[in-house]
Amino acid sequence: MIIGMSFIICTFIFTVMIAINYFAKKHVITIETKLYNYILIFSLINLITELILCTNIILRVELLSFYNLLVNKFFLVTLFTWFTLFTIYIVSVSNFLKTSKNNYKILIIYYFIVAILLTFLPLKLINEKGVAYSTGLPTYLLYGVCVFYSVLWLVIILKNRRKLGKKIIPFISYIICFALMLIARVIIPGLLLNSFSSAFATILMYFTIENPDLRMIEQLNIARDSAEKANAAKTDFLSNMSHEIRTPLNAIVGFSNLLLDDKNIPDSSKDSIKDIVLASENLLEIVNGILDISKLEANKLEIVNNEYDFNKFTNELIVLSKGRLGEKPIEFKTNIDSSIPKVLYGDVQRLKQICINILTNAIKYTKEGWIEFKISSVQKDEVCRLIISVEDTGIGIKNENIDKLFNKFERIDLEENVTIEGTGLGLAITKKLVDLMNGKIVVQSVFGKGSKFTVCVDQKIVSNPTIKLEETRNLTPVINIINKNVLLVDDNKINLKVAEKLLDNYGIKTESVDNGFACIEKIQSGNKYDLILLDDMMPKMSGVETLKKLKEIKGFNIKVVALTANALTGMKEKYLSEGFDDYLAKPINKDELNKVINKYLNND
Ligand code: ADP
């Protein structure tokens, strides 16, 4: 008896410690945690009641006294309450019964009937050679209920094993222990296992499911998962929208550019066409900006480092900026450090994007004077620190506005700004890209006089380059294209028309098909082309699949360029890795098209 009692005392102390720890911590409140509160409380009550019963025996309180009978019956009822709570807990975790008011009513009626029976059925108390235990109808009823419950637990748990996942382990371990204890109790009636059994399950549940910290983590994981899902849905939505917007935009940009070059169009209409070109280019910039910022915020934009030709990089920026100056009375000065190695290692696309953003801003916010594009360097060991600055004599920025510059959608509230197109995304993207490259960006500005944006990024020096250095060609106009034949593959008829007309301007012959099967057929039946421009997103067979099939054709060696409105960041790399020779985003940019034509169709 003393050994049994010390065992219960130890269990009681341990359960009290767990209860203190449990109730002292912040909880996530759910039906299950609420149920666990009661399970914990009733487990303590069971232990206390069993301890009182043992003390009664040690103090030799008369076995059949009203007080002893009362404590015994109370013990049976609290044990029954604990088992019922535990059953409801399992039902709730596994969502076994749909919670309707009727279910609860039935449960309450059942609980009271059994509790009343336990209280009023005659109980026998036996004390044989110092071993005391209860027997009689209430005890048998409780045994019956316990057996019924354990079968129910097993059925529920096994039926819902997938939903329960790891939670199944404590339940199954408890059911096994419970069954063993029940058998032991039947064989040796005096064994003090009743309150221990409930305490054991309570402790097990605390360590595996109901620990408030675990619950918090579980809740955080759920919140993180749903945030990630929402973010993925947003990125999917944006990428689809981008594709959908780019397709009609391709037609607008393509046709309006063609009309601008058309000699039959009167000058009076050309101004309107120029406005269409500007507006559509602006719309395209917005689509690209929104895509980039959402990718950056979802941490989905990765830096892709490669070897690159530094002179080509600066020349492209200079040609582009000079083109964007238009007729503004601005002198464009350049100052590029000639000691910078010819081949560097870094993400040239992103670096270009950073430079284009600050160069375009300088052009946008300067009416007259000059703009200086300067790149200096500090070289140490294998690293070349590029210090890129763009200085202008433009409208300048007030000191109090400098901090706001890098916030997304933030445009400085100025009269001049109202007339200048912009989304307020450019510098936010620039800053995030510079951060991603572990670089720095600083702004110096005197309001009314001008601004200077300086970007510092480290690039690796490549001592044994694997890339071929290109001579810088003047990209426009493209010359020396004779008798070239290009196959266009696109499911969108208008896109085909745009591409046909654009290539026609260069005197290039085109043939068009609107699906991958027709493209393969053309090649299989021996038609010869100098280049294939292949759209990716086509029904039935995508461009990527078409290319795979083309490459299986014996002797196939035509260069294939992906022509797609899928212009998410990293797409160029994706298409190149799929086996395409190059990539053109829709709407087709004239300079990019020139590059492709120069590279693959020039007779030189
Ligand atoms: P956007 O140019 O589309 O408005 P940005 O994020 O590129 O968006 O720039 C944010 C704001 O910073 C601009 O609206 C403009 O007021 C200011 N800004 C940026 N560059 C310059 C500059 N070179 N000179 C004067 N103001 C500038």
XYZ file of C-alpha atoms and ligand atoms in Angstrom:
631
model
C 0.000 0.000 0.000
C 2.785 2.409 0.970
C 4.656 1.648 -2.286
C 1.488 2.200 -4.315
C 0.845 5.457 -2.482
C 4.359 6.796 -3.033
C 3.929 5.965 -6.718
C 0.714 8.030 -6.840
C 2.358 10.870 -4.869
C 5.224 11.013 -7.402
C 2.737 11.000 -10.301
C 0.746 13.721 -8.549
C 3.828 15.947 -8.049
C 4.835 15.484 -11.693
C 1.313 16.259 -12.938
C 1.167 19.373 -10.720
C 4.439 20.583 -12.247
C 3.083 20.032 -15.706
C -0.158 21.832 -14.785
C 1.798 24.846 -13.457
C 3.920 24.959 -16.584
C 0.850 24.537 -18.770
C -1.351 27.170 -17.178
C 1.488 29.685 -16.768
C 2.149 29.748 -20.523
C 0.276 31.630 -23.205
C -2.077 29.356 -25.122
C -3.487 29.137 -28.539
C -7.192 28.692 -27.769
C -8.976 25.925 -29.661
C -11.677 23.390 -28.689
C -8.935 20.829 -28.072
C -6.886 23.053 -25.763
C -10.046 23.873 -23.823
C -10.772 20.137 -23.490
C -7.184 19.530 -22.421
C -7.596 22.106 -19.607
C -10.390 19.921 -18.174
C -8.487 16.690 -18.829
C -5.557 18.074 -16.813
C -7.788 19.285 -13.964
C -9.670 15.975 -13.748
C -6.459 14.013 -13.798
C -5.310 15.959 -10.711
C -8.709 15.411 -9.048
C -8.418 11.647 -9.745
C -4.959 11.526 -8.187
C -6.062 13.490 -5.093
C -9.161 11.304 -4.630
C -7.165 8.088 -4.923
C -4.644 9.480 -2.416
C -7.531 10.213 0.005
C -8.780 6.659 -0.460
C -5.350 5.259 0.397
C -5.072 7.507 3.449
C -8.482 6.238 4.585
C -7.167 2.674 4.495
C -3.934 3.560 6.300
C -5.870 5.526 8.957
C -8.226 2.513 9.181
C -11.351 4.567 8.454
C -14.279 2.199 8.640
C -14.642 0.529 5.218
C -18.396 0.894 4.894
C -18.678 4.323 6.493
C -20.738 6.868 4.551
C -17.657 9.048 4.143
C -15.562 6.206 2.662
C -18.396 5.167 0.324
C -18.859 8.767 -0.780
C -15.167 9.199 -1.639
C -15.181 5.874 -3.517
C -18.215 6.858 -5.588
C -16.812 10.304 -6.239
C -13.659 8.611 -7.491
C -15.637 6.437 -9.924
C -17.519 9.481 -11.257
C -14.351 11.586 -11.716
C -12.587 8.675 -13.453
C -15.591 8.275 -15.738
C -15.566 12.053 -16.397
C -11.890 11.907 -17.325
C -12.427 9.010 -19.770
C -15.396 10.804 -21.335
C -13.382 14.023 -21.757
C -10.540 12.054 -23.319
C -13.013 10.401 -25.724
C -14.478 13.780 -26.725
C -10.911 15.011 -27.255
C -10.150 12.146 -29.662
C -13.455 12.703 -31.452
C -12.669 16.389 -31.807
C -9.054 15.968 -33.016
C -10.132 13.504 -35.657
C -13.281 15.433 -36.540
C -15.154 12.160 -36.167
C -18.611 13.495 -35.413
C -19.754 16.655 -37.060
C -20.442 18.990 -34.169
C -24.155 19.559 -34.127
C -26.227 20.603 -31.130
C -28.006 17.226 -31.130
C -24.754 15.310 -30.726
C -23.919 17.372 -27.667
C -27.396 16.882 -26.164
C -27.093 13.082 -26.555
C -23.634 13.186 -24.980
C -24.806 15.205 -21.978
C -27.824 12.910 -21.392
C -25.558 9.815 -21.677
C -23.009 11.362 -19.258
C -25.621 12.108 -16.605
C -27.286 8.684 -16.858
C -23.957 6.860 -16.359
C -22.859 9.287 -13.569
C -26.182 8.781 -11.738
C -25.895 4.985 -12.091
C -22.320 5.095 -10.775
C -23.486 7.145 -7.808
C -26.573 5.155 -6.864
C -25.836 1.534 -7.778
C -24.707 -0.443 -4.692
C -20.916 -0.521 -4.361
C -19.036 -3.287 -2.551
C -15.794 -2.429 -0.751
C -13.411 -5.274 0.033
C -10.350 -5.328 2.261
C -8.463 -8.641 2.106
C -5.171 -8.944 3.898
C -4.495 -5.219 3.660
C -5.471 -5.030 -0.031
C -8.540 -2.844 -0.463
C -10.576 -2.438 -3.626
C -14.098 -1.749 -4.813
C -16.338 -4.111 -6.719
C -20.002 -4.486 -7.523
C -22.253 -3.031 -10.221
C -20.753 0.516 -10.450
C -17.227 -0.936 -10.865
C -18.405 -3.350 -13.563
C -20.266 -0.503 -15.277
C -17.065 1.567 -15.332
C -15.089 -1.388 -16.697
C -17.734 -1.807 -19.428
C -17.601 1.897 -20.288
C -13.789 1.720 -20.413
C -13.804 -1.268 -22.756
C -16.411 0.445 -24.951
C -14.314 3.648 -24.985
C -11.084 1.870 -25.851
C -12.738 0.113 -28.815
C -14.207 3.478 -29.895
C -10.786 5.178 -29.615
C -9.200 2.482 -31.751
C -11.906 2.713 -34.432
C -11.743 6.515 -34.579
C -7.963 6.651 -34.609
C -7.498 3.991 -37.241
C -10.218 5.487 -39.458
C -8.606 8.908 -39.279
C -4.956 7.888 -39.218
C -4.096 10.051 -42.219
C -5.674 13.166 -40.808
C -4.111 12.603 -37.388
C -0.623 12.123 -38.815
C 1.988 12.098 -36.067
C -0.683 12.643 -33.393
C -1.593 8.977 -33.761
C 1.580 7.870 -31.870
C 0.634 9.100 -28.350
C -2.918 7.852 -28.724
C -1.917 4.377 -29.855
C 0.749 4.117 -27.134
C -1.794 5.172 -24.571
C -4.439 2.695 -25.762
C -1.904 -0.163 -25.531
C -0.858 0.892 -22.005
C -4.493 1.363 -21.018
C -5.464 -2.116 -22.222
C -2.540 -3.628 -20.245
C -3.520 -1.696 -17.123
C -7.132 -2.785 -17.474
C -6.077 -6.446 -17.704
C -3.687 -6.053 -14.734
C -6.456 -4.445 -12.709
C -8.838 -7.349 -13.446
C -6.185 -9.904 -12.473
C -4.979 -8.027 -9.390
C -7.946 -5.933 -8.192
C -5.978 -4.021 -5.542
C -3.500 -2.498 -8.022
C -3.438 1.302 -7.782
C -3.498 2.037 -11.481
C -6.716 3.971 -11.973
C -5.648 7.561 -11.466
C -2.163 6.757 -12.750
C -3.663 5.644 -16.072
C -5.409 8.988 -16.591
C -2.354 10.947 -15.395
C -0.122 8.935 -17.724
C -2.273 9.846 -20.754
C -2.428 13.492 -19.658
C 1.362 13.699 -19.347
C 1.859 11.940 -22.681
C -0.521 14.381 -24.366
C 1.337 17.312 -22.817
C 4.664 16.237 -24.233
C 3.417 15.306 -27.682
C 0.447 17.481 -28.606
C -0.718 19.933 -26.001
C 2.482 21.636 -24.939
C 1.635 25.336 -25.498
C 4.980 25.886 -27.268
C 4.268 23.008 -29.658
C 0.777 24.344 -30.235
C 2.183 27.826 -30.949
C 4.656 26.361 -33.450
C 1.868 24.339 -35.069
C -0.254 27.472 -35.342
C 2.681 29.454 -36.750
C 3.312 26.708 -39.282
C -0.336 26.788 -40.352
C -0.173 30.596 -40.681
C 3.108 30.361 -42.617
C 1.719 27.690 -44.937
C -1.386 29.692 -45.741
C 0.706 32.864 -46.271
C 2.982 30.915 -48.606
C -0.020 29.548 -50.476
C -1.484 33.043 -50.815
C 1.861 34.348 -52.014
C 2.214 31.553 -54.556
C -1.323 32.276 -55.762
C -0.410 35.965 -56.085
C 2.748 35.177 -58.079
C 0.788 32.776 -60.317
C -1.896 35.374 -60.827
C 0.660 38.046 -61.676
C 2.555 35.817 -64.060
C -0.692 34.874 -65.834
C -1.789 38.492 -65.929
C 1.584 39.487 -67.277
C 1.201 36.935 -70.058
C -2.344 38.023 -70.821
C -1.435 41.723 -70.887
C 1.711 41.207 -72.906
C -0.055 39.383 -75.728
C -2.313 42.291 -76.792
C 0.459 44.742 -75.921
C 2.682 42.957 -78.409
C 0.201 43.818 -81.138
C -0.093 47.464 -80.031
C 3.674 48.049 -79.733
C 4.477 46.070 -82.889
C 1.907 47.677 -85.171
C 2.387 51.222 -83.887
C 6.155 50.933 -84.401
C 5.510 49.682 -87.925
C 3.153 52.578 -88.611
C 5.796 55.054 -87.410
C 8.155 53.792 -90.108
C 5.441 53.751 -92.775
C 6.057 56.485 -95.372
C 2.389 56.554 -96.441
C 1.209 57.755 -93.029
C 0.831 61.581 -92.898
C 2.961 63.472 -90.354
C -0.203 64.755 -88.656
C -1.072 61.170 -87.602
C 2.470 60.279 -86.572
C 2.234 62.355 -83.359
C -0.736 60.273 -82.232
C 1.111 57.075 -83.122
C 4.135 58.256 -81.093
C 1.789 58.750 -78.128
C 0.463 55.188 -78.570
C 4.046 53.866 -78.578
C 4.939 55.874 -75.448
C 1.769 54.831 -73.603
C 2.202 51.151 -74.436
C 5.869 51.235 -73.446
C 4.819 52.821 -70.173
C 2.199 50.123 -69.618
C 4.816 47.469 -70.282
C 7.141 49.084 -67.751
C 4.342 48.979 -65.144
C 3.663 45.276 -65.827
C 7.370 44.482 -65.517
C 7.724 46.594 -62.355
C 4.793 44.917 -60.596
C 6.124 41.499 -61.519
C 9.602 42.283 -60.269
C 8.524 43.806 -56.973
C 6.171 40.919 -56.201
C 8.909 38.408 -56.935
C 11.385 40.350 -54.847
C 8.954 40.530 -51.951
C 8.260 36.803 -52.163
C 12.053 36.247 -52.106
C 11.689 34.424 -55.393
C 14.110 36.525 -57.326
C 17.502 34.969 -57.446
C 20.791 36.420 -58.490
C 22.119 34.482 -61.459
C 25.866 35.011 -61.784
C 27.662 34.438 -65.055
C 30.703 35.697 -66.887
C 29.929 38.800 -68.906
C 31.559 41.186 -71.331
C 31.965 44.460 -69.428
C 32.380 46.666 -72.547
C 29.270 45.213 -74.114
C 27.391 45.915 -70.874
C 28.409 49.606 -70.774
C 27.919 50.133 -74.506
C 24.381 48.806 -74.392
C 23.567 51.149 -71.506
C 25.027 54.133 -73.341
C 23.181 53.370 -76.618
C 19.919 52.868 -74.726
C 20.275 56.093 -72.694
C 21.188 58.176 -75.721
C 18.126 56.767 -77.483
C 15.927 57.737 -74.552
C 17.238 61.327 -74.432
C 15.293 62.066 -77.614
C 15.353 65.735 -78.448
C 16.005 67.013 -74.921
C 18.855 69.572 -74.794
C 20.969 67.367 -72.533
C 24.619 66.481 -72.953
C 25.239 62.811 -72.108
C 28.732 62.431 -70.649
C 30.374 59.092 -70.004
C 33.396 58.314 -67.893
C 34.240 54.615 -67.744
C 37.363 53.458 -65.925
C 39.503 51.789 -68.585
C 41.301 49.616 -66.032
C 38.160 47.562 -65.351
C 38.753 43.966 -66.529
C 37.057 43.012 -69.802
C 35.306 40.003 -68.357
C 33.572 40.089 -64.972
C 31.487 37.559 -63.090
C 28.094 38.661 -61.734
C 24.404 39.036 -62.583
C 24.687 41.296 -65.591
C 20.927 41.353 -66.304
C 20.156 42.647 -62.818
C 23.074 45.073 -62.851
C 21.789 46.406 -66.149
C 18.304 46.777 -64.654
C 19.755 48.800 -61.761
C 21.678 51.083 -64.120
C 18.734 51.483 -66.512
C 16.498 52.524 -63.601
C 18.797 55.282 -62.392
C 19.764 56.397 -65.896
C 16.103 56.565 -66.960
C 15.260 58.592 -63.859
C 18.084 61.032 -64.599
C 16.726 61.454 -68.153
C 13.129 61.745 -66.916
C 13.823 64.307 -64.204
C 16.277 66.519 -66.144
C 15.017 69.155 -68.579
C 18.361 70.538 -69.716
C 22.064 70.572 -68.873
C 23.998 67.336 -68.637
C 23.936 63.793 -67.303
C 27.138 61.981 -66.414
C 27.332 58.181 -66.397
C 30.498 57.238 -64.572
C 31.948 53.862 -63.594
C 35.096 53.700 -61.494
C 36.567 50.727 -59.718
C 38.594 49.488 -56.797
C 40.278 46.178 -57.544
C 41.688 43.870 -54.949
C 42.719 40.251 -55.465
C 39.879 38.577 -57.365
C 37.284 41.266 -56.684
C 36.443 44.363 -58.679
C 34.276 46.851 -56.794
C 32.262 48.797 -59.359
C 31.302 52.323 -58.317
C 28.565 53.338 -60.732
C 27.253 56.866 -60.528
C 24.673 58.818 -62.491
C 24.720 62.565 -61.930
C 22.277 65.025 -63.451
C 21.383 68.704 -63.518
C 17.690 67.931 -63.081
C 14.958 68.975 -60.690
C 16.739 67.571 -57.624
C 15.174 66.090 -54.486
C 14.390 67.847 -51.206
C 16.321 66.512 -48.201
C 13.161 65.442 -46.390
C 12.132 63.321 -49.386
C 15.354 61.342 -49.763
C 14.264 58.631 -47.279
C 10.969 58.094 -49.105
C 12.606 57.449 -52.481
C 13.027 53.718 -52.008
C 9.470 53.029 -50.811
C 7.348 51.243 -53.378
C 4.721 53.284 -55.210
C 6.210 56.437 -53.636
C 6.437 59.391 -55.976
C 7.601 62.713 -54.656
C 4.747 65.158 -54.505
C 6.002 67.795 -56.904
C 4.334 69.821 -59.605
C 6.909 68.590 -62.130
C 6.256 64.979 -61.161
C 2.611 65.201 -62.159
C 3.575 65.628 -65.789
C 6.293 62.930 -65.753
C 5.120 59.344 -66.222
C 6.096 56.900 -63.483
C 4.864 54.313 -61.023
C 7.186 54.886 -58.088
C 8.432 51.307 -58.352
C 11.786 51.821 -60.079
C 13.882 52.843 -57.073
C 12.165 50.336 -54.744
C 13.169 47.553 -57.145
C 16.646 49.055 -57.594
C 17.250 49.145 -53.834
C 16.073 45.555 -53.359
C 18.257 44.363 -56.235
C 21.297 46.203 -54.870
C 20.660 44.632 -51.439
C 20.345 41.208 -53.053
C 23.785 41.738 -54.598
C 25.162 42.791 -51.192
C 25.806 46.242 -52.588
C 25.026 49.822 -51.507
C 23.117 52.673 -53.071
C 23.426 56.314 -51.974
C 21.710 59.486 -53.103
C 23.056 63.015 -52.992
C 20.853 65.825 -54.221
C 20.407 69.581 -54.131
C 16.829 70.562 -54.751
C 16.534 72.572 -57.982
C 20.133 71.839 -58.987
C 20.487 68.110 -59.579
C 21.016 64.647 -58.136
C 23.637 61.959 -58.000
C 22.837 58.281 -57.479
C 25.797 56.035 -56.656
C 25.707 52.246 -56.618
C 28.538 50.077 -55.302
C 28.657 46.362 -56.114
C 31.393 43.758 -56.020
C 31.945 41.624 -59.108
C 34.478 38.845 -59.458
C 37.367 39.238 -61.875
C 37.606 36.397 -64.401
C 41.210 35.667 -65.266
C 40.531 32.857 -67.738
C 37.269 33.787 -69.462
C 35.238 31.116 -71.204
C 33.031 33.582 -73.115
C 33.837 35.148 -76.463
C 34.189 38.922 -76.404
C 31.891 40.531 -78.952
C 32.810 43.491 -81.050
C 30.261 46.197 -80.449
C 28.137 46.561 -83.515
C 25.876 49.395 -84.246
C 22.607 47.669 -83.695
C 20.392 49.686 -86.007
C 19.922 49.403 -88.894
C 20.611 45.760 -89.552
C 22.378 45.241 -92.831
C 23.415 42.450 -95.123
C 20.488 40.145 -94.844
C 19.917 38.414 -98.131
C 17.549 35.580 -98.911
C 16.763 34.606 -95.370
C 13.784 32.504 -94.479
C 12.286 32.365 -90.991
C 9.589 30.026 -89.661
C 7.193 31.670 -87.192
C 5.252 29.463 -84.774
C 2.569 31.105 -82.612
C -1.041 30.163 -81.832
C -2.066 33.825 -81.750
C -2.877 35.114 -85.247
C -2.227 38.776 -84.378
C 1.171 37.939 -82.883
C 2.052 36.118 -86.099
C 1.042 39.158 -88.128
C 3.201 41.455 -85.949
C 6.245 39.217 -86.327
C 5.674 38.812 -90.089
C 5.504 42.574 -90.595
C 8.494 43.268 -88.343
C 10.662 40.773 -90.244
C 9.299 41.953 -93.582
C 10.828 45.348 -92.780
C 14.256 43.687 -92.915
C 13.418 41.959 -96.186
C 13.251 38.585 -94.429
C 10.863 35.998 -95.873
C 8.583 34.338 -93.343
C 6.327 31.332 -93.164
C 3.826 31.027 -90.333
C 2.171 28.116 -88.583
C -0.090 28.225 -85.548
C 0.944 25.071 -83.677
C 3.867 22.823 -82.792
C 2.646 19.854 -84.878
C 2.607 21.933 -88.071
C 6.104 23.201 -87.266
C 7.450 19.662 -86.901
C 5.693 18.635 -90.114
C 7.335 21.509 -92.014
C 10.797 20.411 -90.895
C 10.094 16.711 -91.459
C 8.929 17.392 -95.010
C 12.324 18.919 -95.774
C 11.619 22.692 -95.671
C 14.738 24.733 -94.990
C 14.799 27.757 -92.698
C 17.554 29.976 -91.367
C 15.810 30.535 -88.029
C 12.697 29.453 -86.120
C 10.881 31.861 -83.784
C 8.867 29.567 -81.518
C 6.175 30.634 -79.050
C 6.080 28.585 -75.850
C 2.563 28.801 -74.465
C 0.552 27.034 -77.141
C -2.350 24.635 -76.606
C -1.816 20.864 -77.107
C 1.943 21.122 -77.605
C 4.075 23.784 -75.907
C 7.105 25.388 -77.518
C 9.414 23.455 -75.166
C 7.823 20.138 -76.211
C 7.955 21.125 -79.875
C 11.660 21.921 -79.558
C 12.336 18.539 -77.952
C 10.601 16.785 -80.870
C 12.459 18.957 -83.413
C 15.796 18.017 -81.871
C 14.931 14.341 -82.313
C 14.708 14.851 -86.104
C 17.905 13.609 -87.771
C 20.160 16.373 -89.066
C 18.131 19.169 -87.446
C 20.479 22.123 -86.886
C 18.316 25.242 -87.234
C 18.671 27.849 -84.502
C 15.482 28.200 -82.459
C 14.592 31.357 -80.537
C 11.894 31.302 -77.859
C 9.371 34.052 -78.542
C 7.178 34.367 -75.517
C 5.066 36.647 -73.397
C 6.212 34.690 -70.377
C 8.606 37.391 -69.292
C 9.072 36.582 -65.629
C 12.565 37.049 -64.298
C 14.798 34.077 -64.901
C 12.789 33.014 -67.968
C 15.670 33.637 -70.354
C 17.856 31.250 -68.339
C 14.980 28.741 -68.207
C 14.506 28.755 -71.975
C 18.236 28.546 -72.652
C 18.463 25.554 -70.325
C 15.542 23.945 -72.185
C 17.674 24.009 -75.339
C 16.593 27.232 -77.074
C 19.402 29.215 -78.663
C 18.007 32.578 -77.594
C 15.010 34.319 -76.127
C 12.813 37.222 -77.256
C 10.170 38.609 -74.906
C 6.856 39.878 -76.222
C 6.197 42.706 -76.923
C 9.180 42.450 -79.221
C 11.748 45.135 -78.511
C 13.317 46.471 -81.707
C 16.867 46.447 -80.335
C 16.484 42.921 -79.026
C 15.123 41.795 -82.394
C 18.036 43.510 -84.127
C 20.453 41.645 -81.871
C 18.854 38.306 -82.708
C 18.813 39.069 -86.441
C 22.433 40.271 -86.369
C 23.482 37.168 -84.504
C 21.680 34.513 -86.534
C 20.849 35.973 -89.958
C 23.659 38.374 -90.802
C 25.587 37.234 -93.851
C 28.869 38.701 -92.537
P 9.092 56.787 -60.791
O 10.208 57.413 -61.515
O 8.392 55.753 -61.591
O 8.159 57.771 -60.177
P 11.115 55.796 -58.969
O 10.987 54.816 -57.853
O 12.090 55.498 -60.033
O 9.661 55.960 -59.554
O 11.468 57.183 -58.331
C 10.762 57.642 -57.201
C 10.755 59.145 -57.139
O 12.088 59.613 -56.910
C 10.353 59.819 -58.444
O 8.944 59.945 -58.518
C 11.062 61.139 -58.381
O 10.283 62.072 -57.668
C 12.294 60.858 -57.538
N 13.513 60.756 -58.379
C 14.124 59.626 -58.772
N 15.226 59.891 -59.503
C 15.324 61.233 -59.580
C 16.257 62.147 -60.191
N 17.323 61.714 -60.879
N 16.039 63.463 -60.029
C 14.974 63.908 -59.321
N 14.067 63.121 -58.729
C 14.222 61.796 -58.847
